């Protein structure tokens, strides 16, 4: 891939060598620097990083729209500035024949001062991951009214965006922009002899506590697999566990509590979150079915923060194939934010038709028939707004 580039930073100037110490007329040598008073300072540069995914649908219809013509993402904010990604299906200039172009645009033209930024523009593959074979390097540029765009003239060859391309899914492609904006640089005086305090590690200690099982006073059996835990930890993290372990219906202290209708891996992930307040690596991807099962477990045991984290992960991974089943899950477990994200996706232009052809839509109709009215109302509002523009 070709790119507009800027010259690299100037090479640092080597510091001059220290003068040799010398003795004159029996005088003493230069004092040892380690015996002298010492101060130091540090330059701190603050930056903000944002990610914006720009989805281009009906790509085949854009082919032939003309050199220099583009489709643009919505405006997004980063570092107190407004930005957008522009995609040129036939290239930005006549010199990039056979290629598409992609640029990052800066909108705050009323601000004369330049804004230093570092960014990438990359196509996502069908699974939502960036290609390891075709990943663009970071670009650096100072954006200003006189230089408000920068990017890749030859972003990718058009021949690599034909039917069957790993970057096309149902005639749609997605460009991911990872943008870091430099806010300010300042110098602070270092505190000498300061005590360095390590970051908190409470979650690590509690994770080891769960793993080692020392002091555990309750055992759960899930599909034949046993898990030892600590009643007090569970009770203070889950109102359901508190009622089960210390309420009027509490289990006998010596008994083994049986958990039905849950996979051992999901219960293990639930315990991991209860002890560490973190998602395990196995359940950190919204495209993984385990995330849906973990949401169900979080709702079942009243672990609200975990339920919201699962909602967030699932909403980020919504696509044509999964949105219907995800919406059904949101309806069944009162996940209002996830429900709004799903309905908004389904009401997007040209989305409802392909979604209705998916297997998940039939499940949605059967399990949550009332939600169809909300979807149709949302679609109707969007179409009405478009007609009045």
Coordinates of C-alpha atoms in Angstrom, one line a residue:
X1 CA 0.0 0.0 0.0
X2 CA 1.3 3.5 -0.9
X3 CA 0.9 6.4 1.5
X4 CA 1.7 10.1 1.8
X5 CA 4.5 10.4 4.3
X6 CA 6.4 13.1 6.0
X7 CA 10.1 13.3 6.8
X8 CA 11.2 11.6 9.9
X9 CA 12.3 13.5 13.0
X10 CA 15.7 15.1 13.0
X11 CA 18.5 13.0 14.5
X12 CA 19.4 14.0 18.1
X13 CA 22.6 15.9 18.5
X14 CA 25.1 14.0 20.5
X15 CA 26.1 15.7 23.8
X16 CA 29.6 17.1 24.0
X17 CA 32.1 15.0 25.8
X18 CA 33.0 15.8 29.3
X19 CA 36.2 17.8 29.7
X20 CA 39.1 15.8 31.1
X21 CA 40.0 16.6 34.6
X22 CA 43.5 18.0 35.2
X23 CA 45.7 18.9 38.0
X24 CA 47.4 22.3 38.0
X25 CA 50.1 23.3 40.4
X26 CA 49.2 20.6 42.9
X27 CA 45.5 21.7 42.9
X28 CA 42.7 19.2 43.5
X29 CA 40.8 17.4 40.8
X30 CA 37.2 18.3 39.7
X31 CA 34.8 17.0 42.5
X32 CA 33.1 13.7 42.0
X33 CA 29.6 14.4 40.4
X34 CA 28.0 11.9 42.8
X35 CA 28.9 14.1 45.7
X36 CA 27.2 17.2 44.3
X37 CA 23.6 18.4 44.8
X38 CA 21.4 16.9 42.1
X39 CA 18.1 17.9 40.6
X40 CA 16.2 16.5 37.6
X41 CA 13.1 17.2 35.5
X42 CA 10.8 15.3 33.2
X43 CA 9.0 16.3 30.0
X44 CA 5.4 15.0 30.0
X45 CA 3.3 14.8 26.8
X46 CA -0.4 14.3 27.1
X47 CA -2.4 12.6 24.4
X48 CA -5.8 11.2 23.7
X49 CA -6.5 8.1 21.6
X50 CA -9.8 7.2 19.9
X51 CA -11.1 4.5 17.6
X52 CA -13.7 5.0 14.9
X53 CA -15.1 2.3 12.6
X54 CA -16.5 3.5 9.3
X55 CA -18.7 1.0 7.6
X56 CA -19.3 1.4 3.8
X57 CA -22.3 -0.6 2.6
X58 CA -23.2 -1.4 -1.0
X59 CA -19.6 -1.0 -2.1
X60 CA -20.2 -2.4 -5.6
X61 CA -22.7 0.5 -6.3
X62 CA -19.9 3.0 -5.5
X63 CA -17.5 1.7 -8.1
X64 CA -17.5 4.2 -11.0
X65 CA -18.7 7.3 -9.0
X66 CA -15.6 9.1 -10.3
X67 CA -12.0 10.1 -9.3
X68 CA -12.0 12.6 -6.4
X69 CA -15.5 11.8 -5.2
X70 CA -15.9 10.2 -1.8
X71 CA -18.2 9.0 0.9
X72 CA -17.6 10.2 4.4
X73 CA -18.0 8.8 7.9
X74 CA -19.9 10.8 10.5
X75 CA -17.9 13.4 12.5
X76 CA -16.2 12.0 15.6
X77 CA -14.3 13.8 18.4
X78 CA -10.8 13.1 19.6
X79 CA -8.6 15.4 21.6
X80 CA -11.2 18.2 21.6
X81 CA -11.2 18.3 17.7
X82 CA -13.6 17.0 15.1
X83 CA -12.5 14.4 12.5
X84 CA -13.9 12.2 9.8
X85 CA -12.7 9.4 7.5
X86 CA -13.3 9.8 3.8
X87 CA -13.3 6.9 1.3
X88 CA -12.7 7.4 -2.4
X89 CA -13.9 4.3 -4.3
X90 CA -12.2 5.4 -7.6
X91 CA -9.2 7.1 -6.0
X92 CA -8.5 10.6 -4.8
X93 CA -6.5 11.6 -7.8
X94 CA -6.0 10.4 -11.4
X95 CA -2.5 9.1 -10.4
X96 CA -3.9 6.3 -8.3
X97 CA -5.7 4.4 -11.1
X98 CA -6.8 1.0 -10.0
X99 CA -6.7 1.9 -6.3
X100 CA -9.1 3.2 -3.7
X101 CA -8.0 6.0 -1.4
X102 CA -8.7 6.7 2.3
X103 CA -8.0 9.9 4.2
X104 CA -8.4 11.4 7.7
X105 CA -9.9 14.9 7.6
X106 CA -9.6 17.6 10.2
X107 CA -12.7 19.9 10.6
X108 CA -11.7 22.7 13.1
X109 CA -10.6 25.2 10.5
X110 CA -11.3 28.1 12.7
X111 CA -8.4 27.1 15.0
X112 CA -5.2 28.4 13.4
X113 CA -2.8 26.4 15.5
X114 CA -1.7 23.0 14.1
X115 CA -2.7 19.8 15.8
X116 CA -0.2 17.0 15.9
X117 CA -1.7 13.5 15.4
X118 CA -0.7 9.9 14.8
X119 CA -3.1 7.5 13.1
X120 CA -3.8 4.4 11.1
X121 CA -6.4 3.5 8.5
X122 CA -7.0 -0.2 8.0
X123 CA -9.6 -2.5 6.5
X124 CA -11.2 -5.0 8.8
X125 CA -11.7 -8.6 7.7
X126 CA -15.0 -10.3 7.9
X127 CA -14.5 -11.4 11.5
X128 CA -13.8 -7.9 12.6
X129 CA -10.1 -8.3 13.0
X130 CA -7.4 -6.3 11.2
X131 CA -5.5 -8.3 8.6
X132 CA -2.0 -9.3 9.6
X133 CA -0.9 -9.4 5.9
X134 CA -2.2 -5.9 4.9
X135 CA -1.8 -3.6 7.9
X136 CA -0.8 0.0 7.3
X137 CA 1.9 1.7 9.5
X138 CA 1.1 4.6 11.7
X139 CA 1.2 8.0 10.0
X140 CA 2.2 11.3 11.6
X141 CA 0.9 14.6 10.5
X142 CA 0.3 18.1 11.8
X143 CA -3.2 19.1 10.8
X144 CA -4.2 22.8 10.3
X145 CA -6.5 24.9 8.0
X146 CA -3.8 24.8 5.4
X147 CA -3.2 21.0 5.7
X148 CA -6.6 19.5 6.8
X149 CA -6.2 16.0 5.4
X150 CA -3.7 13.2 5.2
X151 CA -3.9 9.6 4.4
X152 CA -3.3 6.9 1.8
X153 CA -3.6 7.7 -1.9
X154 CA -3.2 4.1 -2.8
X155 CA -5.0 2.6 0.1
X156 CA -5.6 -0.8 -1.5
X157 CA -5.9 -2.2 -5.0
X158 CA -9.5 -2.4 -6.3
X159 CA -8.8 -5.9 -7.6
X160 CA -8.5 -7.0 -3.9
X161 CA -12.1 -5.8 -3.2
X162 CA -13.9 -8.1 -5.6
X163 CA -16.4 -10.7 -4.7
X164 CA -14.9 -13.2 -2.2
X165 CA -12.5 -10.6 -0.8
X166 CA -11.8 -11.2 3.0
X167 CA -12.5 -7.4 3.4
X168 CA -16.1 -7.6 2.0
X169 CA -19.0 -9.0 3.9
X170 CA -22.3 -8.9 2.0
X171 CA -21.0 -6.1 -0.2
X172 CA -19.8 -4.0 2.9
X173 CA -16.4 -3.1 4.1
X174 CA -15.2 -1.4 7.3
X175 CA -12.3 1.0 7.7
X176 CA -10.9 1.3 11.3
X177 CA -9.2 4.6 12.2
X178 CA -7.0 4.5 15.4
X179 CA -6.2 8.2 16.1
X180 CA -3.9 9.6 18.8
X181 CA -4.0 13.4 19.2
X182 CA -1.2 15.2 21.1
X183 CA -2.8 17.6 23.6
X184 CA 0.2 19.3 25.3
X185 CA 3.7 18.9 26.5
X186 CA 5.0 20.3 29.8
X187 CA 8.0 19.9 32.0
X188 CA 7.8 19.1 35.7
X189 CA 10.5 19.0 38.3
X190 CA 11.1 15.5 39.7
X191 CA 10.8 14.9 43.4
X192 CA 14.0 13.5 44.7
X193 CA 14.1 10.5 47.0
X194 CA 10.4 10.0 46.4
X195 CA 8.8 6.6 47.4
X196 CA 7.6 4.6 44.5
X197 CA 4.2 3.0 45.2
X198 CA 3.3 0.0 43.1
X199 CA -0.1 -0.2 41.4
X200 CA -3.0 -1.9 43.3
X201 CA -3.0 -5.7 43.1
X202 CA -6.0 -6.6 45.2
X203 CA -7.6 -8.4 42.2
X204 CA -4.5 -10.5 41.9
X205 CA -4.5 -11.5 45.5
X206 CA -8.2 -12.4 45.4
X207 CA -7.6 -14.3 42.2
X208 CA -5.0 -16.4 44.0
X209 CA -7.4 -16.8 46.9
X210 CA -9.9 -18.4 44.6
X211 CA -7.3 -20.5 42.8
X212 CA -5.7 -21.8 45.9
X213 CA -8.9 -22.5 47.8
X214 CA -7.3 -21.9 51.1
X215 CA -10.0 -21.1 53.7
X216 CA -12.8 -22.1 51.3
X217 CA -16.0 -23.0 53.2
X218 CA -18.5 -23.8 50.4
X219 CA -18.4 -26.1 47.4
X220 CA -20.5 -25.9 44.2
X221 CA -21.1 -28.7 41.8
X222 CA -21.7 -27.8 38.2
X223 CA -22.3 -30.6 35.8
X224 CA -20.1 -32.9 37.8
X225 CA -17.3 -30.4 38.3
X226 CA -16.6 -29.0 41.7
X227 CA -15.7 -25.4 42.6
X228 CA -14.6 -24.3 46.1
X229 CA -15.3 -20.7 47.2
X230 CA -15.6 -18.4 50.3
X231 CA -19.1 -17.6 51.5
X232 CA -18.3 -14.1 52.7
X233 CA -16.8 -13.1 49.3
X234 CA -19.8 -14.4 47.4
X235 CA -22.3 -12.9 49.7
X236 CA -20.9 -9.4 49.5
X237 CA -20.6 -9.5 45.7
X238 CA -24.0 -11.1 44.9
X239 CA -27.4 -10.5 46.6
X240 CA -28.5 -13.9 45.3
X241 CA -25.6 -15.7 46.9
X242 CA -26.1 -13.7 50.1
X243 CA -29.7 -14.9 50.3
X244 CA -28.7 -18.5 49.5
X245 CA -25.7 -18.7 51.9
X246 CA -26.9 -16.5 54.8
X247 CA -30.6 -15.9 54.4
X248 CA -33.5 -17.8 55.9
X249 CA -33.2 -20.4 53.2
X250 CA -29.4 -20.8 53.6
X251 CA -27.8 -24.1 52.7
X252 CA -26.4 -26.3 55.3
X253 CA -22.7 -25.3 56.0
X254 CA -21.4 -28.7 55.2
X255 CA -23.5 -29.3 52.1
X256 CA -22.4 -29.1 48.5
X257 CA -24.6 -26.7 46.5
X258 CA -25.6 -28.0 43.1
X259 CA -25.9 -25.5 40.2
X260 CA -28.2 -26.6 37.3
X261 CA -28.6 -25.2 33.8
X262 CA -25.1 -23.7 33.6
X263 CA -21.9 -24.8 32.0
X264 CA -18.8 -25.3 34.3
X265 CA -16.8 -22.8 32.2
X266 CA -19.4 -20.1 32.7
X267 CA -19.7 -20.6 36.4
X268 CA -15.9 -20.5 36.6
X269 CA -15.9 -17.2 34.7
X270 CA -18.6 -15.9 37.1
X271 CA -16.5 -16.7 40.1
X272 CA -13.4 -15.1 38.4
X273 CA -15.3 -11.8 38.1
X274 CA -16.7 -12.0 41.6
X275 CA -13.2 -12.3 43.0
X276 CA -11.3 -10.0 40.7
X277 CA -13.8 -7.6 39.2
X278 CA -12.4 -8.5 35.7
X279 CA -13.5 -10.6 32.8
X280 CA -11.5 -13.7 32.1
X281 CA -9.7 -13.9 28.8
X282 CA -12.0 -16.6 27.6
X283 CA -15.1 -14.3 27.9
X284 CA -13.6 -11.0 26.7
X285 CA -15.0 -11.1 23.1
X286 CA -18.5 -10.2 22.3
X287 CA -18.5 -12.5 19.3
X288 CA -18.0 -15.5 21.6
X289 CA -21.1 -17.3 22.6
X290 CA -19.7 -17.6 26.1
X291 CA -20.4 -13.9 26.5
X292 CA -24.1 -14.4 26.1
X293 CA -24.1 -17.2 28.6
X294 CA -22.1 -15.1 31.1
X295 CA -24.7 -12.3 30.8
X296 CA -27.4 -14.8 31.7
X297 CA -25.3 -16.0 34.7
X298 CA -24.7 -12.4 35.8
X299 CA -28.5 -11.6 35.6
X300 CA -29.3 -14.8 37.5
X301 CA -27.0 -13.9 40.4
X302 CA -27.6 -10.1 40.4
X303 CA -24.0 -9.2 39.5
X304 CA -25.0 -5.9 37.9
X305 CA -21.5 -4.6 36.9
X306 CA -20.8 -7.9 35.1
X307 CA -24.2 -7.8 33.3
X308 CA -23.5 -4.3 32.0
X309 CA -20.0 -5.3 30.9
X310 CA -21.5 -8.2 29.0
X311 CA -24.0 -5.8 27.4
X312 CA -21.2 -3.5 26.3
X313 CA -19.2 -6.3 24.8
X314 CA -22.2 -7.7 22.9
X315 CA -23.3 -4.3 21.6
X316 CA -19.8 -3.8 20.1
X317 CA -20.0 -7.1 18.3
X318 CA -23.5 -6.7 16.7
X319 CA -23.7 -7.8 13.1
X320 CA -26.3 -9.0 10.6
X321 CA -26.0 -12.6 11.7
X322 CA -26.1 -12.1 15.5
X323 CA -28.3 -9.0 16.0
X324 CA -31.6 -10.9 16.2
X325 CA -30.5 -13.5 18.7
X326 CA -28.7 -10.8 20.7
X327 CA -32.0 -8.7 20.8
X328 CA -33.9 -11.7 22.0
X329 CA -31.4 -12.2 24.8
X330 CA -31.6 -8.5 25.7
X331 CA -35.4 -8.7 25.9
X332 CA -35.4 -11.8 28.1
X333 CA -33.0 -10.3 30.6
X334 CA -34.2 -6.7 30.6
X335 CA -30.9 -5.3 29.1
X336 CA -32.3 -2.0 28.0
X337 CA -29.0 -0.5 26.6
X338 CA -28.3 -3.6 24.6
X339 CA -31.8 -3.6 23.3
X340 CA -31.5 -0.1 22.1
X341 CA -28.2 -0.9 20.3
X342 CA -29.8 -3.8 18.5
X343 CA -32.9 -2.0 17.4
X344 CA -30.8 0.9 16.2
X345 CA -28.6 -1.4 14.2
X346 CA -31.6 -3.2 12.6
X347 CA -33.2 0.2 11.7
X348 CA -30.1 1.3 9.9
X349 CA -30.4 1.8 6.1
X350 CA -30.4 -1.4 4.1
X351 CA -30.1 -3.6 7.2
X352 CA -33.5 -4.9 8.0
X353 CA -33.9 -7.0 4.8
X354 CA -30.7 -9.1 5.3
X355 CA -31.5 -9.5 9.0
X356 CA -35.0 -10.9 8.3
X357 CA -33.3 -13.6 6.2
X358 CA -31.2 -14.8 9.1
X359 CA -32.1 -17.8 11.3
X360 CA -31.9 -15.7 14.4
X361 CA -34.8 -13.5 13.2
X362 CA -37.2 -16.4 13.2
X363 CA -36.2 -17.1 16.8
X364 CA -36.8 -13.5 17.7
X365 CA -40.3 -13.5 16.2
X366 CA -41.2 -16.7 18.1
X367 CA -39.7 -15.6 21.4
X368 CA -40.3 -11.8 21.5
X369 CA -43.1 -10.9 19.1
X370 CA -43.8 -7.6 20.8
X371 CA -40.4 -6.2 20.0
X372 CA -41.2 -6.2 16.3
X373 CA -43.4 -3.1 16.8
X374 CA -40.5 -1.2 18.4
X375 CA -38.3 -2.2 15.4
X376 CA -40.9 -1.1 12.9
X377 CA -41.5 2.2 14.8
X378 CA -37.8 2.9 14.7
X379 CA -37.5 2.2 11.0
X380 CA -40.6 4.3 10.3
X381 CA -39.1 7.3 12.2
X382 CA -35.8 7.0 10.2
X383 CA -37.5 6.8 6.9
X384 CA -39.7 9.7 7.8
X385 CA -36.7 11.8 8.7
X386 CA -35.0 11.0 5.5
X387 CA -38.0 12.0 3.4
X388 CA -38.1 15.4 5.1
X389 CA -34.4 16.2 4.5

